[in-house]
Tab-separated table of C-alpha atoms and ligand atoms in Angstrom:
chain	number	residue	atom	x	y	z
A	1	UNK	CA	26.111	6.879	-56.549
A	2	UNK	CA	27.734	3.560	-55.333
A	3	UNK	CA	25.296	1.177	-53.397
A	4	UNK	CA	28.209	-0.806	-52.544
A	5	UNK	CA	27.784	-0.012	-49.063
A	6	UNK	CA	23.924	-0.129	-48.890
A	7	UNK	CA	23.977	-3.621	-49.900
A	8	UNK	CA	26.803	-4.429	-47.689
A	9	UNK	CA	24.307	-4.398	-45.068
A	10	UNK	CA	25.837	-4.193	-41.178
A	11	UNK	CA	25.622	-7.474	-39.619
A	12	UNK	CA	22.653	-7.624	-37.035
A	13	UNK	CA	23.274	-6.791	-33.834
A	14	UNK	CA	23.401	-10.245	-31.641
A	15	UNK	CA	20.337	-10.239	-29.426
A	16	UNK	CA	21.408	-9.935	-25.944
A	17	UNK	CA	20.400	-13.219	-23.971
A	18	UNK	CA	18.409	-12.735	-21.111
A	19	UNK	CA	18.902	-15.451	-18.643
A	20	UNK	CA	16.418	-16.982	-16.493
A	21	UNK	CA	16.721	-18.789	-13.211
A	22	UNK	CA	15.246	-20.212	-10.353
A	23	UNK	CA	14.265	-18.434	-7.318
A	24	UNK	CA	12.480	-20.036	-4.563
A	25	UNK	CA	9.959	-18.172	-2.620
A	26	UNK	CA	8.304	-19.226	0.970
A	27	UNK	CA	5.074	-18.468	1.133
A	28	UNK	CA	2.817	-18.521	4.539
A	29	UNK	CA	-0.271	-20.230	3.603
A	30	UNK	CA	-3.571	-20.976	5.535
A	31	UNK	CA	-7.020	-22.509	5.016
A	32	UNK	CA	-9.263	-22.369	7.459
A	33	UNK	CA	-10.946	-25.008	6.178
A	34	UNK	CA	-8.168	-27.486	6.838
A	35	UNK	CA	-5.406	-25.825	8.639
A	36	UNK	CA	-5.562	-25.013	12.716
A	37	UNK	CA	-2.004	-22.917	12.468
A	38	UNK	CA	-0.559	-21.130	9.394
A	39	UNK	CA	2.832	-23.209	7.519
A	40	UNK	CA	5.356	-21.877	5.122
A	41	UNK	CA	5.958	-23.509	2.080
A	42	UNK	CA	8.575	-23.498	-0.706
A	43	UNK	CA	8.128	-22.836	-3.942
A	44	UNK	CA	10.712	-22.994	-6.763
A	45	UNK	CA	9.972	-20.417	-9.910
A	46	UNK	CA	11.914	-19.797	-13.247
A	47	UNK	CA	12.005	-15.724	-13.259
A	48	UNK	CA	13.870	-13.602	-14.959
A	49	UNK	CA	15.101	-10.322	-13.130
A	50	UNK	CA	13.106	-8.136	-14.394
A	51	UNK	CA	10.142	-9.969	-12.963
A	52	UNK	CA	7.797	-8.934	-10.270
A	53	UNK	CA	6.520	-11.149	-7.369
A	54	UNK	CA	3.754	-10.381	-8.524
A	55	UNK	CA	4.560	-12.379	-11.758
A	56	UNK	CA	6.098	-15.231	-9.616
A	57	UNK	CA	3.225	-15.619	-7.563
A	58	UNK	CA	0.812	-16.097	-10.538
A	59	UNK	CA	3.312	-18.923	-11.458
A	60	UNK	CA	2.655	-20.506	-8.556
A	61	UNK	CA	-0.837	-20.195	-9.059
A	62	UNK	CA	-0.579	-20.599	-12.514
A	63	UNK	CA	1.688	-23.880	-12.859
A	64	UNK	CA	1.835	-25.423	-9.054
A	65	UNK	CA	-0.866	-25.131	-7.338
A	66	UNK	CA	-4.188	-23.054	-8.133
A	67	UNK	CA	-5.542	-22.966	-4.276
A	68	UNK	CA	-3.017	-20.091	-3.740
A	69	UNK	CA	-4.874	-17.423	-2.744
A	70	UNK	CA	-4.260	-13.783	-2.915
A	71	UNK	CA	-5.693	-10.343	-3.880
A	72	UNK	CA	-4.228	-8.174	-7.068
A	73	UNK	CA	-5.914	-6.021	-9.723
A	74	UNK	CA	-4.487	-3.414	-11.921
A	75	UNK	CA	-0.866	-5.129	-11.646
A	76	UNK	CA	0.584	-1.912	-11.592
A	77	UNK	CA	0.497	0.239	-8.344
A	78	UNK	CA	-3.020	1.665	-8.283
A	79	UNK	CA	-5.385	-0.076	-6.950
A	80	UNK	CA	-3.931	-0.798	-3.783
A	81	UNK	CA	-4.865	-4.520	-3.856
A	82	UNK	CA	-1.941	-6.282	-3.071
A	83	UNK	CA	0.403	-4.936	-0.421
A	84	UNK	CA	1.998	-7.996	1.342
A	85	UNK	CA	4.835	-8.736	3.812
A	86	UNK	CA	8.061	-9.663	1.170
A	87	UNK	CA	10.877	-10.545	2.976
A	88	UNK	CA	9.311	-9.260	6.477
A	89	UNK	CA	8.631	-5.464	4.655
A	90	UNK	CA	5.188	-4.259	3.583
A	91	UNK	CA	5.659	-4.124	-0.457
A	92	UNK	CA	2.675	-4.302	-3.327
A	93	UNK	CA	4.008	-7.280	-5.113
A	94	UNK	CA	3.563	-5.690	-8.349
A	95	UNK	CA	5.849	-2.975	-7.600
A	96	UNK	CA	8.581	-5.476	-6.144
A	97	UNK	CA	10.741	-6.633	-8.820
A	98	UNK	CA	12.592	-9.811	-8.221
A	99	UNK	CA	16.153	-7.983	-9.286
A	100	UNK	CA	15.682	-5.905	-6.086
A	101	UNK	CA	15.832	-8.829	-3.657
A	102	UNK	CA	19.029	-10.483	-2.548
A	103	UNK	CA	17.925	-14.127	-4.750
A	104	UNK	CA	20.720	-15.865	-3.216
A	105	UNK	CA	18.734	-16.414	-0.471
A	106	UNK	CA	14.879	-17.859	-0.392
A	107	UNK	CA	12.084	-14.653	-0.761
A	108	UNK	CA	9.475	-15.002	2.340
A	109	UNK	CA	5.843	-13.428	1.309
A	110	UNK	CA	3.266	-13.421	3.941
A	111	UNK	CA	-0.161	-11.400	4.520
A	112	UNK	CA	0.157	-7.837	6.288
A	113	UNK	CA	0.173	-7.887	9.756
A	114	UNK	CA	-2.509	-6.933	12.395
A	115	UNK	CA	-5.923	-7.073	10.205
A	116	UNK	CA	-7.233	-10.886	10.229
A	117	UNK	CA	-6.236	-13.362	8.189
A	118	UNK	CA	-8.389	-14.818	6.039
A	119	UNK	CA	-6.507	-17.283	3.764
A	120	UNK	CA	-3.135	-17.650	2.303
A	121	UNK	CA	-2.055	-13.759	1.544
A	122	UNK	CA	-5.748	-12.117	2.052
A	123	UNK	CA	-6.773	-10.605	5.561
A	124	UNK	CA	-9.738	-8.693	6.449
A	125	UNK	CA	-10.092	-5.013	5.439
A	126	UNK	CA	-12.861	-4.170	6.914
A	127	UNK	CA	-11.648	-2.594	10.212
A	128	UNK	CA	-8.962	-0.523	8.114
A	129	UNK	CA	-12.044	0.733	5.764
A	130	UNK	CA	-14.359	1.368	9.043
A	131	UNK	CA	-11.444	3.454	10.023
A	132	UNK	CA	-11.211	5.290	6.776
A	133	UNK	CA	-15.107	5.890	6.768
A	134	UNK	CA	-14.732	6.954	10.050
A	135	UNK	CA	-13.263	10.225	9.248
A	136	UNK	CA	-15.386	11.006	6.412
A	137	UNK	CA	-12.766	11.757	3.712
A	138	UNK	CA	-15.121	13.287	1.362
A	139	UNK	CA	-15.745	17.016	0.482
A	140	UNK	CA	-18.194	18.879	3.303
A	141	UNK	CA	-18.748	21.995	1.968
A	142	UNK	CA	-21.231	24.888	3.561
A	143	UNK	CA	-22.200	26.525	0.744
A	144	UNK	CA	-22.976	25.871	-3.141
A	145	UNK	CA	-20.811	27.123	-5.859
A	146	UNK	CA	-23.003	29.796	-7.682
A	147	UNK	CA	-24.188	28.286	-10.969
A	148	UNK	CA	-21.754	27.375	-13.190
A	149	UNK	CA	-19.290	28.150	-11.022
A	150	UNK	CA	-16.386	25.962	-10.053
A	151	UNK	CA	-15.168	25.847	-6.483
A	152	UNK	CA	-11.713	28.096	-7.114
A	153	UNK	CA	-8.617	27.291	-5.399
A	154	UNK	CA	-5.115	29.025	-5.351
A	155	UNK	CA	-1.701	26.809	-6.615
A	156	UNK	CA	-0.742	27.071	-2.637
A	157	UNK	CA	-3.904	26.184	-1.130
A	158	UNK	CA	-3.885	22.951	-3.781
A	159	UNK	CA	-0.039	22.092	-2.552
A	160	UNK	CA	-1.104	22.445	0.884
A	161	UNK	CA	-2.610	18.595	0.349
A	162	UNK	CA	-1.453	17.204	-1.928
A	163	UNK	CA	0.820	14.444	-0.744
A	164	UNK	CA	-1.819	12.823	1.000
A	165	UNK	CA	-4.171	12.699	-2.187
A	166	UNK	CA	-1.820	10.070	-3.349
A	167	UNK	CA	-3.065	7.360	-0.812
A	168	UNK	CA	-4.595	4.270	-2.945
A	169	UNK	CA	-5.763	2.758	0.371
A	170	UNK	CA	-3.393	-0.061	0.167
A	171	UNK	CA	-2.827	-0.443	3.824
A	172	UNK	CA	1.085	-1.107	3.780
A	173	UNK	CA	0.996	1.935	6.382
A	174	UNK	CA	-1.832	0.889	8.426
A	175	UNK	CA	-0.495	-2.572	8.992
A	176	UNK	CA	3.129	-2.040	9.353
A	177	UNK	CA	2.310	0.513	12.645
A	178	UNK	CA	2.984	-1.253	15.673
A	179	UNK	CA	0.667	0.662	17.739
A	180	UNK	CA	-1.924	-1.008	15.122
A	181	UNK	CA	-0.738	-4.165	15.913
A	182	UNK	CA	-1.379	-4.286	19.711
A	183	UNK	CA	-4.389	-1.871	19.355
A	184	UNK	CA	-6.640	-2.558	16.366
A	185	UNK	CA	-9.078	0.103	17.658
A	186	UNK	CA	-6.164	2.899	16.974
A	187	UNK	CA	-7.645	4.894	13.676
A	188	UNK	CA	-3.881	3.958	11.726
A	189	UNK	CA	-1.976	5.956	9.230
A	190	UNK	CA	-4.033	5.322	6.300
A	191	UNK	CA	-7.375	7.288	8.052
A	192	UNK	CA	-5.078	9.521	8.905
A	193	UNK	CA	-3.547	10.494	5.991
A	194	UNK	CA	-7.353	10.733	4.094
A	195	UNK	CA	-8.159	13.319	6.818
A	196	UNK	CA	-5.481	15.230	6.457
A	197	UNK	CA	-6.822	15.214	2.401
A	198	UNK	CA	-9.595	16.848	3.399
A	199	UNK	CA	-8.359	19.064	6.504
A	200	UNK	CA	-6.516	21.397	4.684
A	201	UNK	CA	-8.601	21.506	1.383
A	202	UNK	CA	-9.532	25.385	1.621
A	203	UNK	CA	-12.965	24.241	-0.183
A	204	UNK	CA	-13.717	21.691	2.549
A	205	UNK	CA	-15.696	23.462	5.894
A	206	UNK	CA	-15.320	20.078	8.033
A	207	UNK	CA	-12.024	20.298	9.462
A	208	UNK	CA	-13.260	20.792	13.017
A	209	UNK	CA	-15.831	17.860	12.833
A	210	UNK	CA	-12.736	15.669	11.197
A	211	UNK	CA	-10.128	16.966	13.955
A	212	UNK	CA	-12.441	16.394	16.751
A	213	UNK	CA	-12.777	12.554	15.416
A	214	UNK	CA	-8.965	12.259	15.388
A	215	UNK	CA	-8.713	14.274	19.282
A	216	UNK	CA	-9.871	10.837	20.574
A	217	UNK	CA	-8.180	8.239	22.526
A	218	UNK	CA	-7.959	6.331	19.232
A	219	UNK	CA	-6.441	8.859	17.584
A	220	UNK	CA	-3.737	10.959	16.452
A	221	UNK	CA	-1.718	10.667	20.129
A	222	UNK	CA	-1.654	6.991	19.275
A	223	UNK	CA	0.852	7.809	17.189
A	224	UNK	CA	4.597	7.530	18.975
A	225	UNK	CA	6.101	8.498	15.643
A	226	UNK	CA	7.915	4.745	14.453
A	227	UNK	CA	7.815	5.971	11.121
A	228	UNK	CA	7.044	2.885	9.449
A	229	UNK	CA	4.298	4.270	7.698
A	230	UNK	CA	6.363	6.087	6.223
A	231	UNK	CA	8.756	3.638	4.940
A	232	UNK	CA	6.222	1.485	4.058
A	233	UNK	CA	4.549	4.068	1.337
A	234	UNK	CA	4.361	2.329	-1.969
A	235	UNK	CA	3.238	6.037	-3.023
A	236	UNK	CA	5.905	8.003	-1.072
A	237	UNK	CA	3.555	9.731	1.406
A	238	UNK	CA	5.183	11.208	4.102
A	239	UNK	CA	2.806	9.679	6.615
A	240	UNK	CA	4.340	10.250	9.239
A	241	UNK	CA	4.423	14.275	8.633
A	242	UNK	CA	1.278	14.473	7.877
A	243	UNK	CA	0.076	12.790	11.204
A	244	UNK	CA	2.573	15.609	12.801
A	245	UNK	CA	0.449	18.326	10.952
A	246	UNK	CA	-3.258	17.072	12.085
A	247	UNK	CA	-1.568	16.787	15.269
A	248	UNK	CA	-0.589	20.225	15.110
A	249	UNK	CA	-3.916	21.399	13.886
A	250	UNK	CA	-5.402	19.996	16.780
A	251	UNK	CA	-3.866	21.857	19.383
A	252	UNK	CA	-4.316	24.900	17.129
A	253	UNK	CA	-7.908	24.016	16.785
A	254	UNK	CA	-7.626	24.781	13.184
A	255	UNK	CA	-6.123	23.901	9.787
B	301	SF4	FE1	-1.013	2.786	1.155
B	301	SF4	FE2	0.517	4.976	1.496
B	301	SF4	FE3	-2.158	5.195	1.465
B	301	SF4	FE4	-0.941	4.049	3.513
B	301	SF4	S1	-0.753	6.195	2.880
B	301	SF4	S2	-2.764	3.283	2.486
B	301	SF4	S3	0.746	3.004	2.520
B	301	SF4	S4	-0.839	4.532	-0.237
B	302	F3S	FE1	2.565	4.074	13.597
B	302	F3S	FE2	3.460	5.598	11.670
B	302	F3S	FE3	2.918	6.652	13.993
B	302	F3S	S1	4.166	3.559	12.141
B	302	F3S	S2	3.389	5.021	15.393
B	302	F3S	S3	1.455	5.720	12.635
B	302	F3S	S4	4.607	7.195	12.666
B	303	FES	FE1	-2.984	-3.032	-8.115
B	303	FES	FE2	-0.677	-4.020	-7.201
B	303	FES	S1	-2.262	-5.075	-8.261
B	303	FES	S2	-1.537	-2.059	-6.852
């Protein structure tokens, strides 16, 4: 056998160069130590496009200036921590990737609108998590599995929720409703959507308690269908639906 043309080894294949380049992003910061009104200010980053603002704002933090402040965890769409306002659209910054963004033109992040801002890119969750408590999205069942038993449930029954077991409570929803923003006491999308979790779960016997929490003023008819709950899903929930079906539940009286 010839090894001519094993040790004629192919040439390597040139490594494809991936450029870098600077983007500048505006960020709204705010200390309420030292500042009486929030002010934007410009940052410029070296990314590449394959980058997340998530990535550019730990740059900033990183290699600029350390007192930027903001919220993130798992860095990869779970935990819910870090849904912001990128280029005036509720986003989580680490599911944002710099090549999606038109970079010809300066990226604006600011916190999400109508909870209270803290500093920098944090607000207050704690109304949005009263909310959530307030419809008790945990399993109320009347009776105990006999022993050993599981709780059984058919494929359909299962389907029947499970778009809104998605939710990771990140509040893009929540605080891109308008309704939310001139009426903080309105319940919001993301309560919503972790009642409906529980509404139709066949195992769950607290529907009626849930749906009679959601019949108040606060509730449900807050809802004038804007839909940009919906669009602002990092998960794809189809919010807005799913408000539609506790609606219709209501006036049923019933899942
Ligand atoms: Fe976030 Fe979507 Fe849950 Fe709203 S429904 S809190 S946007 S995951
Ligand atoms: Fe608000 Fe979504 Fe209804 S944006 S008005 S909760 S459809
Ligand atoms: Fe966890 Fe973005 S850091 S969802």
């Amino acid at each position: 056998m010839s090894t001519a043309v094993l040790d004629e080894a192919a040439p390597a294949p040139t490594p494809e160069v991936i450029e870098s380049f600077t983007v500048t992003l505006i960020v709204r910061r705010y200390n309420p130590e030292v500042d009486e009104q929030p002010k934007w200010v410009d940052y410029d980053v070296e990314m590449f496009a394959t980058d997340r603002i998530l990535d550019a704002l730990h740059k900033i933090k990183w290699e600029q200036d350390g007192s930027l402040t903001f919220r993130r965890s798992c860095a990869h769409g779970i935990c819910g921590s870090d849904a912001m306002r990128i280029n005036g659209r509720n986003r989580l910054a680490c599911k944002t990737l710099i090549k999606d963004l038109d970079i010809s033109k300066p990226i604006y992040v600011e916190a999400i609108k109508g909870l209270p801002l803290e500093k920098d890119l944090i607000v207050d969750m704690d109304p949005f998590f009263e909310s959530f408590r307030e419809v008790q999205p945990f399993l109320i069942p009347s009776s105990k599995p006999g022993a050993g038993k599981e709780r059984i449930q058919s494929v359909a029954d299962r389907a029947r929720f499970d778009d809104t077991t998605k939710c990771i409570l990140c509040a893009a929803c929540t605080s891109s409703c308008p309704i939310f923003w001139t009426d903080g006491q309105y319940f919001g999308p993301a309560a919503i959507v972790n009642a409906h979790r529980f509404i139709f779960d066949s195992r769950d016997d607290a529907a009626k308690v849930r749906l009679d929490i959601l019949n108040d003023k606060e509730g449900v008819w807050r809802c004038r269908t804007t839909f940009n709950c919906t669009d602002a899903c990092p998960r794809g929930i189809q919010v807005t639906q799913a408000i539609a079906e506790v609606k219709q539940a209501i006036m049923r009286g019933k899942p």
